[in-house]
Short mmCIF file of C-alpha atoms in Angstrom, two decimals:
data_model
loop_
_atom_site.label_atom_id
_atom_site.label_comp_id
_atom_site.label_asym_id
_atom_site.label_seq_id
_atom_site.Cartn_x
_atom_site.Cartn_y
_atom_site.Cartn_z
CA UNK I 1 7.01 -7.18 26.46
CA UNK I 2 4.59 -6.51 23.59
CA UNK I 3 3.44 -9.32 21.30
CA UNK I 4 5.22 -7.66 18.33
CA UNK I 5 8.48 -7.43 20.33
CA UNK I 6 8.11 -11.06 21.41
CA UNK I 7 7.46 -12.13 17.83
CA UNK I 8 10.52 -10.22 16.64
CA UNK I 9 12.68 -11.88 19.30
CA UNK I 10 11.37 -15.32 18.30
CA UNK I 11 12.17 -14.66 14.63
CA UNK I 12 15.69 -13.47 15.57
CA UNK I 13 16.30 -16.62 17.62
CA UNK I 14 15.05 -18.77 14.78
CA UNK I 15 17.33 -17.02 12.31
CA UNK I 16 20.29 -17.33 14.68
CA UNK I 17 19.60 -21.04 15.16
CA UNK I 18 19.32 -21.55 11.42
CA UNK I 19 22.61 -19.71 10.93
CA UNK I 20 24.38 -21.96 13.47
CA UNK I 21 22.95 -25.11 11.87
CA UNK I 22 24.04 -23.93 8.43
CA UNK I 23 27.54 -23.24 9.75
CA UNK I 24 27.69 -26.70 11.29
CA UNK I 25 26.57 -28.27 8.04
CA UNK I 26 29.18 -26.32 6.12
CA UNK I 27 31.87 -27.84 8.33
CA UNK I 28 30.77 -31.44 7.74
CA UNK I 29 32.95 -33.02 5.01
CA UNK I 30 30.97 -34.41 2.09
CA UNK I 31 32.11 -37.94 2.84
CA UNK I 32 30.75 -37.67 6.39
CA UNK I 33 27.32 -37.11 4.95
CA UNK I 34 27.71 -40.21 2.77
CA UNK I 35 29.34 -42.60 5.24
CA UNK I 36 27.68 -43.70 8.46
CA UNK I 37 28.26 -46.21 11.24
CA UNK I 38 25.00 -48.10 10.61
CA UNK I 39 25.43 -48.63 6.87
CA UNK I 40 25.22 -52.44 7.17
CA UNK I 41 22.68 -52.60 10.00
CA UNK I 42 20.15 -54.46 7.85
CA UNK I 43 22.32 -55.99 5.10
CA UNK I 44 25.10 -57.39 7.32
CA UNK I 45 24.31 -56.67 10.97
CA UNK I 46 27.18 -58.79 12.32
CA UNK I 47 29.87 -57.15 10.19
CA UNK I 48 31.74 -55.60 13.12
CA UNK I 49 31.79 -58.78 15.20
CA UNK I 50 32.89 -60.86 12.20
CA UNK I 51 35.84 -58.56 11.52
CA UNK I 52 36.68 -58.25 15.20
CA UNK I 53 36.70 -62.02 15.70
CA UNK I 54 39.04 -62.56 12.76
CA UNK I 55 41.44 -59.85 13.95
CA UNK I 56 41.42 -61.28 17.47
CA UNK I 57 42.27 -64.70 16.11
CA UNK I 58 45.12 -63.27 14.03
CA UNK I 59 46.54 -61.42 17.04
CA UNK I 60 46.91 -64.68 18.94
CA UNK I 61 49.60 -65.88 16.55
CA UNK I 62 51.05 -62.56 15.37
CA UNK I 63 51.50 -59.67 17.78
CA UNK I 64 52.48 -57.39 14.86
CA UNK I 65 49.29 -57.88 12.86
CA UNK I 66 47.37 -55.01 14.48
CA UNK I 67 49.99 -52.47 13.43
CA UNK I 68 50.20 -54.07 9.99
CA UNK I 69 46.44 -53.81 9.40
CA UNK I 70 46.35 -50.14 10.46
CA UNK I 71 49.22 -49.48 8.06
CA UNK I 72 47.26 -51.06 5.19
CA UNK I 73 44.34 -48.71 5.87
CA UNK I 74 46.70 -45.72 6.12
CA UNK I 75 48.58 -46.54 2.91
CA UNK I 76 45.28 -47.18 1.15
CA UNK I 77 43.64 -43.90 2.14
CA UNK I 78 46.59 -41.71 1.10
CA UNK I 79 46.39 -42.95 -2.50
CA UNK I 80 43.16 -42.02 -4.33
CA UNK I 81 41.26 -42.19 -1.04
CA UNK I 82 40.06 -45.15 1.04
CA UNK I 83 39.11 -47.47 -1.82
CA UNK I 84 41.02 -50.73 -1.12
CA UNK I 85 43.24 -50.12 -4.15
CA UNK I 86 46.24 -51.26 -2.09
CA UNK I 87 44.81 -54.79 -2.00
CA UNK I 88 44.75 -55.35 -5.76
CA UNK I 89 47.25 -57.82 -7.18
CA UNK I 90 49.05 -57.27 -10.46
CA UNK I 91 47.26 -59.27 -13.15
CA UNK I 92 45.74 -58.87 -16.59
CA UNK I 93 43.44 -56.08 -15.38
CA UNK I 94 45.83 -54.34 -12.98
CA UNK I 95 49.12 -53.66 -14.74
CA UNK I 96 50.84 -52.00 -11.78
CA UNK I 97 49.92 -52.98 -8.24
CA UNK I 98 50.30 -50.61 -5.31
CA UNK I 99 51.74 -53.58 -3.45
CA UNK I 100 54.85 -53.15 -5.60
CA UNK I 101 55.26 -49.43 -4.86
CA UNK I 102 58.33 -48.47 -2.84
CA UNK I 103 56.48 -47.83 0.45
CA UNK I 104 54.76 -51.23 0.28
CA UNK I 105 57.00 -53.76 -1.48
CA UNK I 106 58.50 -56.33 0.90
CA UNK I 107 56.95 -54.27 3.67
CA UNK I 108 53.14 -54.10 3.62
CA UNK I 109 51.71 -57.23 5.23
CA UNK I 110 48.46 -58.67 6.54
CA UNK I 111 46.96 -59.47 3.14
CA UNK I 112 46.29 -63.07 4.23
CA UNK I 113 44.32 -61.82 7.22
CA UNK I 114 42.33 -59.50 4.95
CA UNK I 115 41.50 -62.50 2.76
CA UNK I 116 40.38 -64.48 5.81
CA UNK I 117 38.13 -61.65 6.95
CA UNK I 118 36.67 -61.28 3.46
CA UNK I 119 35.93 -65.00 3.27
CA UNK I 120 34.08 -64.83 6.59
CA UNK I 121 32.11 -61.80 5.42
CA UNK I 122 31.20 -63.41 2.11
CA UNK I 123 30.01 -66.53 3.92
CA UNK I 124 27.72 -64.44 6.08
CA UNK I 125 26.75 -61.57 3.77
CA UNK I 126 27.62 -62.39 0.15
CA UNK I 127 28.49 -59.40 -2.03
CA UNK I 128 27.63 -56.81 0.61
CA UNK I 129 30.67 -55.52 2.53
CA UNK I 130 33.38 -53.69 0.60
CA UNK I 131 37.08 -54.37 1.06
CA UNK I 132 37.57 -50.66 1.78
CA UNK I 133 35.16 -50.89 4.72
CA UNK I 134 36.82 -54.13 5.79
CA UNK I 135 40.13 -52.24 6.15
CA UNK I 136 38.49 -49.48 8.19
CA UNK I 137 36.86 -51.99 10.53
CA UNK I 138 40.03 -54.08 10.83
CA UNK I 139 42.03 -50.98 11.76
CA UNK I 140 39.58 -50.11 14.54
CA UNK I 141 39.57 -53.68 15.85
CA UNK I 142 43.37 -53.79 15.76
CA UNK I 143 43.58 -50.82 18.11
CA UNK I 144 40.67 -51.54 20.43
CA UNK I 145 41.71 -55.18 20.96
CA UNK I 146 45.36 -54.46 21.76
CA UNK I 147 46.30 -53.89 25.39
CA UNK I 148 47.44 -50.53 26.67
CA UNK I 149 49.64 -49.65 29.61
CA UNK I 150 48.45 -48.05 32.79
CA UNK I 151 51.06 -46.44 35.02
CA UNK I 152 50.38 -46.02 38.73
CA UNK I 153 53.02 -43.48 39.73
CA UNK I 154 52.54 -43.71 43.50
CA UNK I 155 53.79 -47.29 43.63
CA UNK I 156 55.62 -47.24 40.32
CA UNK I 157 53.68 -50.14 38.84
CA UNK I 158 53.02 -50.64 35.15
CA UNK I 159 50.07 -52.84 34.28
CA UNK I 160 48.63 -53.92 30.96
CA UNK I 161 44.95 -53.32 30.51
CA UNK I 162 42.71 -54.50 27.73
CA UNK I 163 41.95 -52.25 24.82
CA UNK I 164 43.26 -49.17 23.13
CA UNK I 165 40.84 -46.46 22.00
CA UNK I 166 37.73 -47.48 20.10
CA UNK I 167 35.41 -45.62 17.76
CA UNK I 168 32.43 -46.21 15.52
CA UNK I 169 33.93 -46.63 12.07
CA UNK I 170 31.95 -44.83 9.40
CA UNK I 171 30.99 -47.18 6.57
CA UNK I 172 29.57 -47.19 3.07
CA UNK I 173 32.73 -47.08 0.95
CA UNK I 174 32.97 -48.99 -2.29
CA UNK I 175 36.03 -50.58 -3.90
CA UNK I 176 38.13 -49.16 -6.71
CA UNK I 177 38.43 -50.70 -10.16
CA UNK I 178 42.02 -49.52 -10.54
CA UNK I 179 45.29 -49.16 -8.63
CA UNK I 180 47.71 -46.24 -8.63
CA UNK I 181 51.29 -47.39 -8.12
CA UNK I 182 52.73 -44.00 -9.14
CA UNK I 183 50.49 -42.29 -6.60
CA UNK I 184 51.62 -44.69 -3.89
CA UNK I 185 55.22 -43.81 -4.65
CA UNK I 186 54.61 -40.09 -4.27
CA UNK I 187 51.68 -39.62 -1.86
CA UNK I 188 52.49 -41.90 1.06
CA UNK I 189 54.62 -40.19 3.72
CA UNK I 190 58.14 -41.62 3.91
CA UNK I 191 60.15 -42.38 7.07
CA UNK I 192 63.07 -40.47 5.49
CA UNK I 193 61.16 -37.22 4.94
CA UNK I 194 61.35 -34.02 6.90
CA UNK I 195 58.41 -32.62 8.81
CA UNK I 196 57.55 -29.99 6.18
CA UNK I 197 57.14 -32.58 3.43
CA UNK I 198 55.09 -34.91 5.59
CA UNK I 199 52.86 -32.07 6.75
CA UNK I 200 52.25 -31.19 3.09
CA UNK I 201 51.26 -34.76 2.27
CA UNK I 202 48.76 -34.78 5.14
CA UNK I 203 47.41 -31.40 4.10
CA UNK I 204 46.97 -32.65 0.53
CA UNK I 205 44.40 -35.18 1.77
CA UNK I 206 42.67 -32.76 4.13
CA UNK I 207 44.40 -33.77 7.37
CA UNK I 208 45.86 -31.18 9.75
CA UNK I 209 48.81 -31.05 12.15
CA UNK I 210 46.85 -32.60 15.02
CA UNK I 211 45.90 -35.50 12.72
CA UNK I 212 49.56 -35.89 11.74
CA UNK I 213 50.76 -36.20 15.34
CA UNK I 214 47.85 -38.36 16.48
CA UNK I 215 48.13 -40.80 13.58
CA UNK I 216 51.91 -40.99 13.99
CA UNK I 217 51.06 -42.33 17.44
CA UNK I 218 50.12 -45.60 15.73
CA UNK I 219 53.88 -46.21 15.93
CA UNK I 220 53.26 -47.02 19.59
CA UNK I 221 53.25 -50.64 18.42
CA UNK I 222 54.62 -52.65 15.53
CA UNK I 223 58.07 -53.02 13.99
CA UNK I 224 60.18 -51.33 11.33
CA UNK I 225 62.90 -52.76 9.13
CA UNK I 226 66.47 -51.52 9.54
CA UNK I 227 66.40 -50.11 6.02
CA UNK I 228 63.82 -47.54 7.11
CA UNK I 229 66.05 -45.92 9.72
CA UNK I 230 69.65 -47.13 9.23
CA UNK I 231 70.43 -43.81 7.52
CA UNK I 232 70.17 -42.25 10.98
CA UNK I 233 72.70 -44.61 12.54
CA UNK I 234 75.88 -44.08 10.53
CA UNK I 235 75.73 -41.42 7.82
CA UNK I 236 72.81 -39.10 8.37
CA UNK I 237 72.19 -36.79 5.41
CA UNK I 238 75.72 -37.39 4.12
CA UNK I 239 77.39 -36.05 7.27
CA UNK I 240 79.30 -39.26 8.00
CA UNK I 241 77.84 -39.15 11.52
CA UNK I 242 74.65 -40.44 13.19
CA UNK I 243 71.53 -38.30 13.47
CA UNK I 244 72.34 -35.86 16.30
CA UNK I 245 68.78 -36.09 17.60
CA UNK I 246 69.23 -39.80 18.47
CA UNK I 247 69.71 -40.57 22.17
CA UNK I 248 73.26 -41.95 22.44
CA UNK I 249 72.42 -45.14 24.35
CA UNK I 250 69.48 -45.81 22.05
CA UNK I 251 71.83 -45.29 19.09
CA UNK I 252 74.15 -47.98 20.45
CA UNK I 253 71.24 -50.40 20.85
CA UNK I 254 70.03 -49.75 17.30
CA UNK I 255 73.52 -50.16 15.85
CA UNK I 256 73.65 -53.61 17.45
CA UNK I 257 70.29 -54.49 15.90
CA UNK I 258 71.25 -53.00 12.54
CA UNK I 259 75.01 -53.28 11.99
CA UNK I 260 76.52 -51.34 9.12
CA UNK I 261 76.15 -53.37 5.91
CA UNK I 262 73.91 -55.79 7.81
CA UNK I 263 70.47 -57.06 6.82
CA UNK I 264 68.16 -54.26 5.87
CA UNK I 265 65.15 -56.40 6.75
CA UNK I 266 66.02 -57.01 10.41
CA UNK I 267 63.31 -55.63 12.69
CA UNK I 268 63.30 -53.12 15.53
CA UNK I 269 60.41 -52.13 17.77
CA UNK I 270 58.84 -48.80 16.86
CA UNK I 271 58.25 -48.24 20.59
CA UNK I 272 61.23 -49.42 22.64
CA UNK I 273 59.38 -49.28 25.97
CA UNK I 274 56.06 -51.07 25.38
CA UNK I 275 56.37 -52.51 21.85
CA UNK I 276 53.09 -54.43 21.70
CA UNK I 277 50.83 -52.11 23.69
CA UNK I 278 48.77 -49.22 22.38
CA UNK I 279 49.58 -46.34 24.71
CA UNK I 280 51.13 -42.87 24.78
CA UNK I 281 54.71 -44.00 25.49
CA UNK I 282 55.58 -43.28 21.85
CA UNK I 283 55.36 -39.56 22.65
CA UNK I 284 57.48 -39.89 25.79
CA UNK I 285 60.06 -41.68 23.64
CA UNK I 286 60.16 -38.67 21.32
CA UNK I 287 60.78 -36.37 24.28
CA UNK I 288 63.72 -38.61 25.20
CA UNK I 289 65.10 -38.56 21.63
CA UNK I 290 64.14 -42.22 21.26
CA UNK I 291 61.90 -42.04 18.21
CA UNK I 292 62.88 -44.81 15.79
CA UNK I 293 62.16 -43.18 12.43
CA UNK I 294 63.35 -39.78 11.30
CA UNK I 295 59.72 -38.90 10.56
CA UNK I 296 58.84 -39.77 14.18
CA UNK I 297 61.59 -37.80 15.92
CA UNK I 298 61.09 -34.70 13.78
CA UNK I 299 57.67 -34.23 15.38
CA UNK I 300 59.47 -33.23 18.58
CA UNK I 301 62.97 -32.19 17.48
CA UNK I 302 62.01 -29.66 14.79
CA UNK I 303 62.57 -26.31 16.48
CA UNK I 304 59.48 -24.11 16.58
CA UNK I 305 57.22 -26.71 14.98
CA UNK I 306 53.53 -26.75 15.89
CA UNK I 307 53.86 -30.49 16.47
CA UNK I 308 56.03 -30.11 19.59
CA UNK I 309 53.26 -28.90 21.89
CA UNK I 310 50.95 -31.66 20.64
CA UNK I 311 53.60 -34.29 21.41
CA UNK I 312 53.94 -32.82 24.91
CA UNK I 313 50.18 -32.87 25.39
CA UNK I 314 49.79 -36.49 24.31
CA UNK I 315 52.79 -37.57 26.39
CA UNK I 316 51.23 -36.15 29.55
CA UNK I 317 47.65 -37.19 28.83
CA UNK I 318 46.93 -40.63 27.35
CA UNK I 319 43.18 -39.97 27.30
CA UNK I 320 43.74 -36.90 25.12
CA UNK I 321 45.85 -38.96 22.74
CA UNK I 322 43.24 -41.74 22.58
CA UNK I 323 40.45 -39.27 21.83
CA UNK I 324 42.48 -37.49 19.15
CA UNK I 325 43.63 -40.75 17.60
CA UNK I 326 40.07 -42.04 17.29
CA UNK I 327 38.88 -38.79 15.66
CA UNK I 328 41.87 -38.67 13.32
CA UNK I 329 41.26 -42.27 12.22
CA UNK I 330 37.70 -41.25 11.34
CA UNK I 331 39.04 -38.20 9.51
CA UNK I 332 41.48 -40.34 7.55
CA UNK I 333 38.77 -42.86 6.75
CA UNK I 334 36.78 -40.02 5.17
CA UNK I 335 39.37 -39.31 2.47
CA UNK I 336 37.66 -39.44 -0.95
CA UNK I 337 35.57 -42.58 -0.55
CA UNK I 338 33.78 -44.14 -3.52
CA UNK I 339 30.07 -44.16 -2.69
CA UNK I 340 26.72 -44.73 -4.34
CA UNK I 341 27.24 -46.49 -7.66
CA UNK I 342 30.94 -45.64 -8.03
CA UNK I 343 33.35 -48.56 -8.03
CA UNK I 344 32.08 -51.95 -6.92
CA UNK I 345 31.86 -54.37 -4.01
CA UNK I 346 34.74 -56.75 -4.68
CA UNK I 347 34.05 -60.42 -4.05
CA UNK I 348 37.78 -61.06 -3.71
CA UNK I 349 39.83 -58.17 -2.31
CA UNK I 350 42.84 -59.08 -4.46
CA UNK I 351 40.98 -58.80 -7.78
CA UNK I 352 38.36 -56.62 -9.42
CA UNK I 353 35.19 -58.51 -10.17
CA UNK I 354 35.53 -60.43 -13.42
CA UNK I 355 39.23 -59.57 -13.53
#
């Protein structure tokens, strides 16, 4: 090969490489470039262990707290991005708290644990770690610390093993100065909504169908109040009959837990098989028509939906679900963060500074 031909080939390879790099850069969301897993490596190097320790302590007395903390992060990110606006109390500065929005009132919980974590962080690294990052770290710890099930089919044994999926939470968010109660009422997916509406709400914040199914898998643990699914038990969509997609024996069980005209705040397990473990049984439940919420079951029971094949995949492969869940949590955590000099680092997660 001549030197000119070799030189031409080298230039072509360089251009091709540059083109690939540019394409890769174009596919990196802006927030990814601004958030990173080592944001506090010099300013608060123990941030992860501090959060993890507090979550572990909370789990010892409240098996629900992991699911509750993930839900706070989820409900925060869907309203104006992941900015800890959900944590702000109503006061002189905040006229309408997101805590009082329909999806959160008498439902969102774990605020006391958030305050405990913040106190520990302030004692170690005063004025450094944002409440928004606290929620992201608490969500990761809640999943990775909770046991998961391992099924050995040959001898039909189910064992509990330590830890759900884990991931390196991206950090560097700052905290909002305002809340958006109206946004919370309209942007957060509802358990009563159909798949098309929920898909639209995910799409509106840049999340796709795989994210929708993976993140719904967080309902592998935790509880739901009767008021969030009782419409399926007696008079579904005004038909005077139960939701036809409900497994009949499961329906009977739920009617006992939530009798007609009974307490709307009574609790049922989101996952009837392994209610406190983080595993893929949630998806098997959907295949058996044993999803608790309408928004859960529609992932599998909506004819022709793209979600059905993803449910089947996650049901048959827990590792695939874990990997997708971790990536989708990172994707959700990247929704419109406040960075740089925007917002502030709240000293008390319930109140804006000086508020």
